[in-house]
Coordinates of C-alpha atoms in Angstrom, one line a residue:
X1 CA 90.3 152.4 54.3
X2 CA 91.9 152.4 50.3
X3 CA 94.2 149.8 51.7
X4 CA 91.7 147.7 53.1
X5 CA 89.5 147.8 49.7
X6 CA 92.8 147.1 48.0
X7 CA 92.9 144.0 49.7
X8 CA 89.3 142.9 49.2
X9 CA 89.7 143.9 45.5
X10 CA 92.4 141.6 45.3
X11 CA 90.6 138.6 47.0
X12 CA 87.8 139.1 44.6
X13 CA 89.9 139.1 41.5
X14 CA 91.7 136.1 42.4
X15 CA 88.6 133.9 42.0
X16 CA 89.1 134.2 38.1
X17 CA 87.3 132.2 35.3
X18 CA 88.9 129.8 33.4
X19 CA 89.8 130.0 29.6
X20 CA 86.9 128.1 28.5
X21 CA 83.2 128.9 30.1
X22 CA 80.1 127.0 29.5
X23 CA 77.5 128.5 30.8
X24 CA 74.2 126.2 32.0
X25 CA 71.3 128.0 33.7
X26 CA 70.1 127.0 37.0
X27 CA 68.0 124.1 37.4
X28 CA 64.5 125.1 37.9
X29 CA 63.8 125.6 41.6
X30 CA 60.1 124.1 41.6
X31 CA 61.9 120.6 39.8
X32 CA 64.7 120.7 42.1
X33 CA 61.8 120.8 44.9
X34 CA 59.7 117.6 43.3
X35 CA 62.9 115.9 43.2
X36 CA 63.3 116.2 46.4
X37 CA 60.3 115.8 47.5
X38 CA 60.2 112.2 45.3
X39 CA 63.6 111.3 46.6
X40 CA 62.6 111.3 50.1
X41 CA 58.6 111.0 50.3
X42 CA 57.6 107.2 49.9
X43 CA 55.3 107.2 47.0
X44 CA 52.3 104.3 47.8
X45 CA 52.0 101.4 45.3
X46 CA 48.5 102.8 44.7
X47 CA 49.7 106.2 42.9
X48 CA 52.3 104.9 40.6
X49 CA 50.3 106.5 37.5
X50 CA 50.4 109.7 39.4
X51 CA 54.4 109.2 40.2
X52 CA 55.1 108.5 36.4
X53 CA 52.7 111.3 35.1
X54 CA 54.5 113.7 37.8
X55 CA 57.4 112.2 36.4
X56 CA 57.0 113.4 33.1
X57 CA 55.8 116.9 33.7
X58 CA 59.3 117.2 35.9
X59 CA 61.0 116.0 32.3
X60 CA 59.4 118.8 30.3
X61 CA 60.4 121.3 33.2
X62 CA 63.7 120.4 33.3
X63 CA 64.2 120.6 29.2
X64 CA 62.5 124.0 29.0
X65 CA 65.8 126.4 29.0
X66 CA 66.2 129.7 31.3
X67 CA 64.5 133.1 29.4
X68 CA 67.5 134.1 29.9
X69 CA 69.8 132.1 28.9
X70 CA 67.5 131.9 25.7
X71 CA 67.9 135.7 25.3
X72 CA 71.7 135.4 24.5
X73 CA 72.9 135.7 21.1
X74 CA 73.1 132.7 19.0
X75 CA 76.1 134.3 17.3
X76 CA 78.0 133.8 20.4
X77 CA 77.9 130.1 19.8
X78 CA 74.9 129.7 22.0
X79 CA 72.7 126.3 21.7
X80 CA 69.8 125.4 22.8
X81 CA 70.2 121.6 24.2
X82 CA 67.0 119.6 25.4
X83 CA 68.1 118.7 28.7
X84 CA 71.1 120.6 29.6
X85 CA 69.5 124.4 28.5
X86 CA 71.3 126.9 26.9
X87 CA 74.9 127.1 26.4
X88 CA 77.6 129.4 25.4
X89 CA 80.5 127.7 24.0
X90 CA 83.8 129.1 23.8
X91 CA 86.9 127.8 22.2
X92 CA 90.5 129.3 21.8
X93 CA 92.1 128.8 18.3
X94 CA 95.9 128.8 17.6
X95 CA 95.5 131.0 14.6
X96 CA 95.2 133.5 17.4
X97 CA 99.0 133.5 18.4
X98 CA 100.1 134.0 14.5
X99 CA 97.7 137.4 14.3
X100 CA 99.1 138.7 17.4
X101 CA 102.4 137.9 15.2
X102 CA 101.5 139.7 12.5
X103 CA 100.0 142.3 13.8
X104 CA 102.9 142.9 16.3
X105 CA 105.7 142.7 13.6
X106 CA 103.9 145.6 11.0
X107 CA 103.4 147.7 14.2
X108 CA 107.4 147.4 14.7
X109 CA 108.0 148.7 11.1
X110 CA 105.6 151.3 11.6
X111 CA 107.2 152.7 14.3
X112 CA 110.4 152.0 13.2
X113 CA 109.5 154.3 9.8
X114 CA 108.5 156.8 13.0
X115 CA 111.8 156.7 14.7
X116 CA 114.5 156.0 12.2
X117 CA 114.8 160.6 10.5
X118 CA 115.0 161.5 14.2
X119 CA 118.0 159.4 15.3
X120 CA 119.8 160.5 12.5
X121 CA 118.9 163.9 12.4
X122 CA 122.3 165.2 11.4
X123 CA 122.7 163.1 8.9
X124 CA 119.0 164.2 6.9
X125 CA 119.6 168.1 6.8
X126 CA 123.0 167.6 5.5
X127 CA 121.6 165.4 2.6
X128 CA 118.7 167.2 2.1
X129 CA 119.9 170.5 2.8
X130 CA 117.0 171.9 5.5
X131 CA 116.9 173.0 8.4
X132 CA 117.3 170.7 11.5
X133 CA 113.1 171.9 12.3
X134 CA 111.8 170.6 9.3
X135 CA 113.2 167.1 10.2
X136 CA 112.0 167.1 13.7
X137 CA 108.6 167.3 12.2
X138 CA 109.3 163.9 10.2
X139 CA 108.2 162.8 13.7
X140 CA 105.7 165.1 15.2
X141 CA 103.9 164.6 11.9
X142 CA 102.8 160.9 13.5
X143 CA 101.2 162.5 16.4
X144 CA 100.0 165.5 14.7
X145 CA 97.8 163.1 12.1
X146 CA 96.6 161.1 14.9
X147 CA 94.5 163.8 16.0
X148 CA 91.7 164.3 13.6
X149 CA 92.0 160.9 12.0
X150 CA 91.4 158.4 15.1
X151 CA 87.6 159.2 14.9
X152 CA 87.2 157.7 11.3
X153 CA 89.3 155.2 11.7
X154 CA 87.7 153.7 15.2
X155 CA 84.1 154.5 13.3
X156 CA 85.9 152.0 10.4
X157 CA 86.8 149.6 13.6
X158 CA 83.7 149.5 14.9
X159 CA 81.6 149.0 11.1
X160 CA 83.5 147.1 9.3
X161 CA 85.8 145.2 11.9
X162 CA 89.5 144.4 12.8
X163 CA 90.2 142.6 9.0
X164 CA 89.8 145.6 7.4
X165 CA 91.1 148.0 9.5
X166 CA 94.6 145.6 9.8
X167 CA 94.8 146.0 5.8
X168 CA 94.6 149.6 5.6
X169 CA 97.2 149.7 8.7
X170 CA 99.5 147.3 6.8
X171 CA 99.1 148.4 3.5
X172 CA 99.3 152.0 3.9
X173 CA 102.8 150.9 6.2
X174 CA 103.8 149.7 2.7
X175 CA 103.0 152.2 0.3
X176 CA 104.8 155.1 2.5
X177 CA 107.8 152.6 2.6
X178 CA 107.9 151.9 -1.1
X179 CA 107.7 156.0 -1.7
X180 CA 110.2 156.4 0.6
X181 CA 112.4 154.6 -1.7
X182 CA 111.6 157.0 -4.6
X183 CA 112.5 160.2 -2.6
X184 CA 116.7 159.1 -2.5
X185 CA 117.7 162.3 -3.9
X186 CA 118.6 165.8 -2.0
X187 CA 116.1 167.9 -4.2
X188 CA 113.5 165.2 -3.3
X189 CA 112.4 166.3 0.5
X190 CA 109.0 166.7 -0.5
X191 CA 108.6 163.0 -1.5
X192 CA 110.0 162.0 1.5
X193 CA 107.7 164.3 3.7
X194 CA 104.3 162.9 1.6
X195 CA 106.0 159.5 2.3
X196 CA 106.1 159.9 6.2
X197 CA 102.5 161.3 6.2
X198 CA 101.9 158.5 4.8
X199 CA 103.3 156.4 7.7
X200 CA 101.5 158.3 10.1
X201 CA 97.8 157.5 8.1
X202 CA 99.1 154.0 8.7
X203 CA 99.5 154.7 12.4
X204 CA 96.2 155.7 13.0
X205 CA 94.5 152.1 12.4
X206 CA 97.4 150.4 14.5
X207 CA 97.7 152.3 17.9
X208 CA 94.2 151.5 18.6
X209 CA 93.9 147.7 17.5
X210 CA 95.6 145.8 20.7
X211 CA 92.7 145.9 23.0
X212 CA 90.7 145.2 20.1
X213 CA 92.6 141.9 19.1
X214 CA 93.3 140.7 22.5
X215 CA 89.7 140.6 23.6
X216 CA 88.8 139.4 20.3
X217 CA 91.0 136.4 19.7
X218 CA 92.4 135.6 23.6
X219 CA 91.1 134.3 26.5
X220 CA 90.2 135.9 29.9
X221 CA 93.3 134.5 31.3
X222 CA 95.2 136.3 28.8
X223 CA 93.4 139.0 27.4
X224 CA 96.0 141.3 29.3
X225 CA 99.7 139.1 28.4
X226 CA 98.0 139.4 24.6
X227 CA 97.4 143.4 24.5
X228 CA 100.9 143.7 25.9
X229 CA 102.6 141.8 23.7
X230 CA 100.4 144.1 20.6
X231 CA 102.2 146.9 22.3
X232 CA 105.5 145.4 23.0
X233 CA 105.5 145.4 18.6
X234 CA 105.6 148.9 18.3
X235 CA 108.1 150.0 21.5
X236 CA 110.1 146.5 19.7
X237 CA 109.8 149.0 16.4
X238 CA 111.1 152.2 17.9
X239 CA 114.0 150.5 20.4
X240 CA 115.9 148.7 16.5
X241 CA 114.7 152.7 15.1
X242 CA 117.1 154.0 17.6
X243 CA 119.9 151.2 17.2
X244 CA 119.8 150.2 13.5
X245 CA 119.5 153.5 11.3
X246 CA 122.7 154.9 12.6
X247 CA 124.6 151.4 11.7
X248 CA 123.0 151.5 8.3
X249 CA 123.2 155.0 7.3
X250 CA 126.8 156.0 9.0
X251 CA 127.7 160.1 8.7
X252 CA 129.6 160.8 5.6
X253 CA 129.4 164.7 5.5
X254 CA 132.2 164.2 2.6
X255 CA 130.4 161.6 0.0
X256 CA 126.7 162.7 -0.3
X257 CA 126.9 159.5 -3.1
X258 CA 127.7 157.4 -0.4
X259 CA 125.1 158.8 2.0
X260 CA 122.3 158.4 -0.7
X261 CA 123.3 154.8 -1.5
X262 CA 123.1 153.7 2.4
X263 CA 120.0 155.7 2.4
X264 CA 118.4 153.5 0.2
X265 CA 119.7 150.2 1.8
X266 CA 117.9 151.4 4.8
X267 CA 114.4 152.9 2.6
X268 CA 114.3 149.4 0.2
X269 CA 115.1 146.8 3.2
X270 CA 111.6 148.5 4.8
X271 CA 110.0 148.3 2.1
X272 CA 110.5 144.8 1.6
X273 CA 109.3 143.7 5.3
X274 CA 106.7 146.0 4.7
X275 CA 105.7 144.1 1.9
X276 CA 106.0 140.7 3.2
X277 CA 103.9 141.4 6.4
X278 CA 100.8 142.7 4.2
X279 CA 100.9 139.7 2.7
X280 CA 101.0 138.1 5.7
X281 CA 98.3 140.3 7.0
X282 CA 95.9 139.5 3.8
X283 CA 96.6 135.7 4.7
X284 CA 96.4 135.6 8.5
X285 CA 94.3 138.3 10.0
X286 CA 90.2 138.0 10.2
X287 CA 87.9 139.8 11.7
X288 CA 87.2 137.0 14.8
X289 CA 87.1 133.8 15.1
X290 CA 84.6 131.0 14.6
X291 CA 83.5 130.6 18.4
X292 CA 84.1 133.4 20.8
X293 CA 87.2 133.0 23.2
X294 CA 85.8 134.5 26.1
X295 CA 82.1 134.6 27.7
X296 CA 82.4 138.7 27.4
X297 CA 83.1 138.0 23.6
X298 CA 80.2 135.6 23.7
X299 CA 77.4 137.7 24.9
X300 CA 78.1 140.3 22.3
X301 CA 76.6 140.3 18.8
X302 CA 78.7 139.4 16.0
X303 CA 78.3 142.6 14.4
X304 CA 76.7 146.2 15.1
X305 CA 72.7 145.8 15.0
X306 CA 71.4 148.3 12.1
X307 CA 70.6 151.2 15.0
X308 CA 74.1 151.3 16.1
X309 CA 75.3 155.1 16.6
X310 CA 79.1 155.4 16.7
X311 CA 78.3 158.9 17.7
X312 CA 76.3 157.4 20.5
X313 CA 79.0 155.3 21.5
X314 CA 81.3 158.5 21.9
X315 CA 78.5 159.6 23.8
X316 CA 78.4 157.0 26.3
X317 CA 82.1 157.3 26.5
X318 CA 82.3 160.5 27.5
X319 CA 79.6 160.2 29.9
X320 CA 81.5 157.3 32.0
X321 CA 83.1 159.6 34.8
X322 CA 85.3 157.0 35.2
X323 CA 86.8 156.8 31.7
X324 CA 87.5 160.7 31.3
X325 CA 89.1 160.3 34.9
X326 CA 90.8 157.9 33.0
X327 CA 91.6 159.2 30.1
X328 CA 93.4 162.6 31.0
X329 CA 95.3 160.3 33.5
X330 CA 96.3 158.3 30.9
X331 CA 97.0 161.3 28.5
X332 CA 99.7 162.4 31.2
X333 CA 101.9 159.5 31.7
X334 CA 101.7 158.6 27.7
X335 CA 102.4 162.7 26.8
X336 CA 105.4 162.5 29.7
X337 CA 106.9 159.7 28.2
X338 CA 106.5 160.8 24.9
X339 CA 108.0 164.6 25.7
X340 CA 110.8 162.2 27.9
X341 CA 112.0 160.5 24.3
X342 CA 111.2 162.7 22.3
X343 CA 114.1 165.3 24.4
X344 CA 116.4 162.9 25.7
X345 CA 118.7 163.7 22.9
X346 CA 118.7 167.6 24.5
X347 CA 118.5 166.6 28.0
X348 CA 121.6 164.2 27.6
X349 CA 123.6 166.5 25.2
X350 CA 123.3 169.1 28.5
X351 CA 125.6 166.7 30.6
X352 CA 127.2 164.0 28.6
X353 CA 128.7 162.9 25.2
X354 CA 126.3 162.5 22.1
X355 CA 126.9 159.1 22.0
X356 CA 125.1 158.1 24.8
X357 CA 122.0 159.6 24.3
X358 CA 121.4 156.8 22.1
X359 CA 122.0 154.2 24.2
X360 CA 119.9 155.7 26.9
X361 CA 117.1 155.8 24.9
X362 CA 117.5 152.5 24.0
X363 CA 118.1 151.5 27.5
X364 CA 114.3 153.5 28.0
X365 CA 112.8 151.5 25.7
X366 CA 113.6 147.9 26.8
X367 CA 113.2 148.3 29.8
X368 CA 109.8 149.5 28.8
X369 CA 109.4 146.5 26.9
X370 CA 109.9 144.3 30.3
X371 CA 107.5 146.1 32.0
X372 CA 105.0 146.1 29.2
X373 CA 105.2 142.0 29.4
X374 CA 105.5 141.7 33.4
X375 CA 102.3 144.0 34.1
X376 CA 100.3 142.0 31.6
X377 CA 101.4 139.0 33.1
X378 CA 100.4 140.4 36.3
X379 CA 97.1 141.4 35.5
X380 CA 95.8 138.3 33.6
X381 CA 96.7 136.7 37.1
X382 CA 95.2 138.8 39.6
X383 CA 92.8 141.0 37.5
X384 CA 93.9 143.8 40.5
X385 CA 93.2 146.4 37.4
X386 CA 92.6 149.6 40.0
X387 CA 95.2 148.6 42.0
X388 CA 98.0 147.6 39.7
X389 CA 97.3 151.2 37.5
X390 CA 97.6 153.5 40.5
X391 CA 100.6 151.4 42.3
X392 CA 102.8 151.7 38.7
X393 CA 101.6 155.4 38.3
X394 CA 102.8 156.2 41.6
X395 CA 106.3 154.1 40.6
X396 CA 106.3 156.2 37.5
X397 CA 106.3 159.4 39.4
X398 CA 109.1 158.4 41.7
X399 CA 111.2 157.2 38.5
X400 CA 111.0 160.8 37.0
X401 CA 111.8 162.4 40.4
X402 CA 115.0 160.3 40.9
X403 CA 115.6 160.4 37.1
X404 CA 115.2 164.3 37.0
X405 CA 117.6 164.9 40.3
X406 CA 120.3 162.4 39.6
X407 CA 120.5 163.8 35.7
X408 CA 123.5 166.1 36.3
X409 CA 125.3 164.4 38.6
X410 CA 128.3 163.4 36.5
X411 CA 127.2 159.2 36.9
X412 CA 126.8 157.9 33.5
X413 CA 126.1 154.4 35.0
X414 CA 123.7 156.0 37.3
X415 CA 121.3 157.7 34.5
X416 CA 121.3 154.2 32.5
X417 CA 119.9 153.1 35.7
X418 CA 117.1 155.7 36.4
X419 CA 116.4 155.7 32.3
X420 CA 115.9 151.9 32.6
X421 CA 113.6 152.0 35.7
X422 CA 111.7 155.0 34.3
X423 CA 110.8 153.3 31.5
X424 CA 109.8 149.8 32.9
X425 CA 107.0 151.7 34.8
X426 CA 106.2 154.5 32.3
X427 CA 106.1 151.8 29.0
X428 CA 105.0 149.1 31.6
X429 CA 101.5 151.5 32.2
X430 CA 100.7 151.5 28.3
X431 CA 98.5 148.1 28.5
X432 CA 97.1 148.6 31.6
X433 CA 95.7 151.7 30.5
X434 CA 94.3 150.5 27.3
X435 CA 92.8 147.0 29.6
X436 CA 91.6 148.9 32.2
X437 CA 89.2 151.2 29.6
X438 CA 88.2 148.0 28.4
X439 CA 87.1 147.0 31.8
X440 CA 85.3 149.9 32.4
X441 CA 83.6 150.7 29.3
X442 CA 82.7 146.9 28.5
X443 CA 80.5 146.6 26.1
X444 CA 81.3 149.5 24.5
X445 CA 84.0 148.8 22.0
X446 CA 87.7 148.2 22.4
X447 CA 88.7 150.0 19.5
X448 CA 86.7 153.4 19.9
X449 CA 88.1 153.3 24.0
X450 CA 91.7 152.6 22.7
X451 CA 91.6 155.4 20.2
X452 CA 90.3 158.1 22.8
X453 CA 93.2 157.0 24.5
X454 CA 95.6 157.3 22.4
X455 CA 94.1 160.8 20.8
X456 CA 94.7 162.0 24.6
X457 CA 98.6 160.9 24.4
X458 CA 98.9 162.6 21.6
X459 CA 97.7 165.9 22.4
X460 CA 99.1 165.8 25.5
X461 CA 102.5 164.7 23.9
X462 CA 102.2 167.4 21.9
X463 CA 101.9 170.1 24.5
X464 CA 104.5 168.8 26.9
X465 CA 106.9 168.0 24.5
X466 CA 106.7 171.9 23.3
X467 CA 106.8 173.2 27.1
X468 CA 109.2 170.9 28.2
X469 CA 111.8 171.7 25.0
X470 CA 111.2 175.2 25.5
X471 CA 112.1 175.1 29.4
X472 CA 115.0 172.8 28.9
X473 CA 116.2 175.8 25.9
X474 CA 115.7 178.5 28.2
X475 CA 116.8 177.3 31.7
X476 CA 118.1 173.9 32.1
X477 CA 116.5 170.2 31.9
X478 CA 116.0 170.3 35.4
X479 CA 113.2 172.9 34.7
X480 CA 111.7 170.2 32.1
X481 CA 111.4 167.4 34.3
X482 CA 109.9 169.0 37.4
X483 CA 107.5 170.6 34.7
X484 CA 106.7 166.6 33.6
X485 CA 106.9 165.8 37.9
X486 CA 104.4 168.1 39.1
X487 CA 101.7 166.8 35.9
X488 CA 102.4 163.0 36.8
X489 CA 101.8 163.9 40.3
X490 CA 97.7 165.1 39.2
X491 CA 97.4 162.2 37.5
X492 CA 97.8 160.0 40.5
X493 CA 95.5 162.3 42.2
X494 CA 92.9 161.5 39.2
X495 CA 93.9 157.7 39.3
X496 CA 92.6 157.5 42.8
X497 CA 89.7 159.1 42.1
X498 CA 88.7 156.7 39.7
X499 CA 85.5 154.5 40.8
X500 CA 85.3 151.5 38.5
X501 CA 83.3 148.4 37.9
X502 CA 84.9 144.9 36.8
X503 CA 82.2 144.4 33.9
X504 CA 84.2 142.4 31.5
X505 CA 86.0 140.0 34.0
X506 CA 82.8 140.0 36.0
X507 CA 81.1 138.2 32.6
X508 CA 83.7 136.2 32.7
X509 CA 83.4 134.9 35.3
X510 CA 79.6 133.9 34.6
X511 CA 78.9 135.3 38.3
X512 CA 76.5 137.6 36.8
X513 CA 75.4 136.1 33.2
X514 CA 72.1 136.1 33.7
X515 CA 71.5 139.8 34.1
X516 CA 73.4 140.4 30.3
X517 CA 70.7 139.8 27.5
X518 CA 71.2 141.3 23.6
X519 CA 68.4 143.8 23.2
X520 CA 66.2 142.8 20.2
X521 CA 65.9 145.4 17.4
X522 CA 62.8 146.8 17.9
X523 CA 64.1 147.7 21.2
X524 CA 66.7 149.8 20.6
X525 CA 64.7 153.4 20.0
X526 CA 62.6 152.5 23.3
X527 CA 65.0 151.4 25.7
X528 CA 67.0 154.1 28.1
X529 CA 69.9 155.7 27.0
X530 CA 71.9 154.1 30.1
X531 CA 71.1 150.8 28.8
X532 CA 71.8 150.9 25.3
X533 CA 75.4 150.0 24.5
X534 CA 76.0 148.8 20.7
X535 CA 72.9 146.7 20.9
X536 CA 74.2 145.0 24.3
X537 CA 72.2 145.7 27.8
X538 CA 73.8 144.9 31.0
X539 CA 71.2 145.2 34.1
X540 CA 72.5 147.0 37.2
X541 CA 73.8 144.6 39.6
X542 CA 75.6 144.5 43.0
X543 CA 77.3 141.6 41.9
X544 CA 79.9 143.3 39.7
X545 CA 83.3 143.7 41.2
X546 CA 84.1 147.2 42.1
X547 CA 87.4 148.3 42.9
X548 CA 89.4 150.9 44.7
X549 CA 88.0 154.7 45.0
X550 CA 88.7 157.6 47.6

């Protein structure tokens, strides 16, 4: 029975809208009758006055446009046009690419700032002279500051727009770089520590922006290629953060001078980027464009009407079955993968040489990086978002079974293999996640979805990443994995539960456009709370595309 839907899901999604959508209401069925009927009746000579006056009426009919077309919002390019009715223009501007750029290449540094203590552990407490804990929280200090801050900063998302939250990202990203550079001394941990907190502020208005840009700026055709291209910047940042800082800052236990001096090679060359992409951000980045790039993106309002409640829009989050089903499945395979890096050092040390544990992870993370590109691909070309989630989910699981069973069996050639293949489906579910609660939340926000999200990954990165080390300490990595097995395993349980509703393609695809009207102002105290969504009302229909659910 799931296959079968699978199947019809499939055939649905492949009828997909193009880029562009111009939307013109149906003609009206009486005119379409008097045409007819005047096409085919023979009119006598003696009733020409009445065929012309007929004639006319049929005119003003036909140039009256659709109520509902004429509720859509004239932000969203809409026109009203004598005879054609009301339109919706859409348009796709190649500024878009260069903000995905930007935005892409500041989320690399950031996560590169993330990455680059850890790798080098060994190399910190000797030139700071702490212990080897107080370094490891360099890096749980970006997960730990996600937490509490991702509510504020998708509440600044939603007010004030992507502009402004892409500055604070950026320039925040810069400041912790450029103090970074003043903490270059081994009685100077402190600076360094305020520096990475820093860093991790900066995070908190970047994780949650790809959904957010992609449906902003790109089209429906490649919404999903867009967001995981966003992503791809920050994995892009933590693959050089475990290849570069160990080239640049080499171990010289004997010449702390020397240590300090490549130090600050690595600290100032951040900075610098850092510095140069915030430009780049003031220049580049606004909030949208000037016409909308998708018909979803057209039926929206420019900006939150003056009643919008980001607390209602939690609200209506959290009261979407199918987005908590969502996110605690989500929290899973982000907190696993996270836990996965985060230990690979321990897990590898267990079996092989130190050197390798390096190149495994990088080995983890571009393959990830693959995957990331090929599901978006994938998506934007069948829109199969049910189906493609559960079947990489599943692929995820088997990756960590084989992974965790073949991890001690002496095959240094084999693990590189089950590291890369875990980590094309684990980093390869990242924008699927983040599209799919698009899809299913539609119109509630991109940004306040995302964040949930990613507040879920965290928390659940945290706590696996604690169990998991202290298993692998007390027993064996072995214990670790199966602990991170039998997890992945519920959430392909809750994946499959999941009964969702194509809303955004659906608008897309203009195959229900004239059940989605903008609520007028006065409105918006009256109306039902299942109706209200940041100003936008979407009718029940039968006509939107529902996908897979047990």
């Amino acid at each position: 029975m799931v296959a079968g839907e699978l199947v019809q899901e499939h055939l649905r999604a492949d009828t997909g809208a193009p880029d562009d959508i111009t939307v013109k209401p149906r003609e009206p069925q009486e005119a379409a009758e008097r045409r007819e009927d005047h096409t085919h009746g023979a009119a006598p000579a003696s009733g020409a006055e009445e065929t012309d006056a007929s004639r006319e009426q049929e005119t003003e009919k036909e140039a009256q446009p659709d109520e509902r077309a004429a509720m859509l919002p004239d932000g969203g390019g809409g026109e009203a046009e004598g005879e054609e009715g009301k339109k919706l223009e859409t348009r796709l501007y190649r500024r878009r690419f260069a903000v995905l750029t930007v935005f892409s290449l500041y989320s690399l540094v950031n996560a590169f700032q993330w990455i680059q203590y850890s790798i080098i552990a060994n190399v910190f407490t000797r030139y700071y002279g702490v212990a080897n804990d107080k370094v490891d929280w360099l890096s749980i200090v970006y997960m730990v500051a996600y937490v509490p801050l991702i509510f504020p900063a998708t509440w600044l998302l939603d007010r004030k727009g992507l502009r402004l939250t892409a500055l604070l990202g950026a320039g925040l990203n810069c400041a912790g770089a450029w103090l970074k550079c003043a903490s270059v001394s081994p009685e100077l941990f402190g600076v360094t520590v305020t520096a990475q907190v820093i860093c991790s502020v900066a995070q908190v208005f970047i994780l949650g922006l790809p959904s957010r840009l992609a449906s902003v700026w790109f089209g429906p055709r490649e919404v999903s290629t867009a967001c995981a291209t966003a992503v791809l910047g920050n994995q892009l940042g933590t693959a050089i953060g475990f290849l570069l800082p160990p080239v640049l800052v080499p171990n010289t236990p004997n010449d702390v001078q020397l240590t300090g001096h490549n130090i600050s090679v690595m600290f100032y060359g951040t900075a610098a980027v850092s510095t140069a992409l915030f430009v780049l951000t003031v220049i580049v980045i606004k909030d949208r464009p000037p016409l909308p790039p998708s018909q979803a993106q057209a039926v929206l309002p420019d900006c939150p009407p003056e009643d919008y409640s980001y607390k209602q829009s939690i609200i209506n989050l959290i009261k979407n079955k199918a987005f908590i089903l969502l996110l605690v499945s989500y929290g899973i395979m982000t907190g696993s993968f996270y836990s996965v890096s985060t230990l690979l050092n321990q897990m590898i040390m267990a079996c092989y040489e130190e050197l390798n544990a390096g190149r495994i992870g990088l080995t983890l993370v571009v393959a990830g990086m693959v995957g990331s590109i090929l599901c978006g691909l994938w998506l934007d070309h069948t829109k199969t978002y049910k189906m493609t989630t559960l079947i990489v989910y599943i692929l995820s699981f088997l990756g960590m079974v084989v992974f965790t069973f073949t991890l001690d069996l002496d095959d240094i050639y084999l693990v590189f293999f089950t590291a890369g293949v875990l980590g094309f489906f684990m980093t390869g579910y990242l924008p699927l996640g983040f599209e799919f609660g698009v899809e299913i939340t539609y119109p509630e926000s991109e940004g306040t979805s995302s964040g949930l999200l990613n507040a879920f990954a965290q928390i659940f990165g945290i706590i696996f990443t604690l169990i998991q080390g202290k298993l692998t300490t007390d027993y064996n990595p072995l214990a670790g994995n199966l602990f991170l097995c039998a997890w992945i395993f519920l959430g392909i349980l809750l994946t499959a539960l999941i009964k969702s509703e194509l809303k955004r393609h659906n608008v897309n695809m203009g195959a229900d456009s004239n059940h989605l009207q903008v609520l007028p102002t006065e409105c918006l105290g009256d109306c039902p709370l299942e109706k209200k969504s940041n100003g936008v009302k979407l009718e029940p229909s039968i006509s939107f595309s529902r996908e897979t659910s047990l």
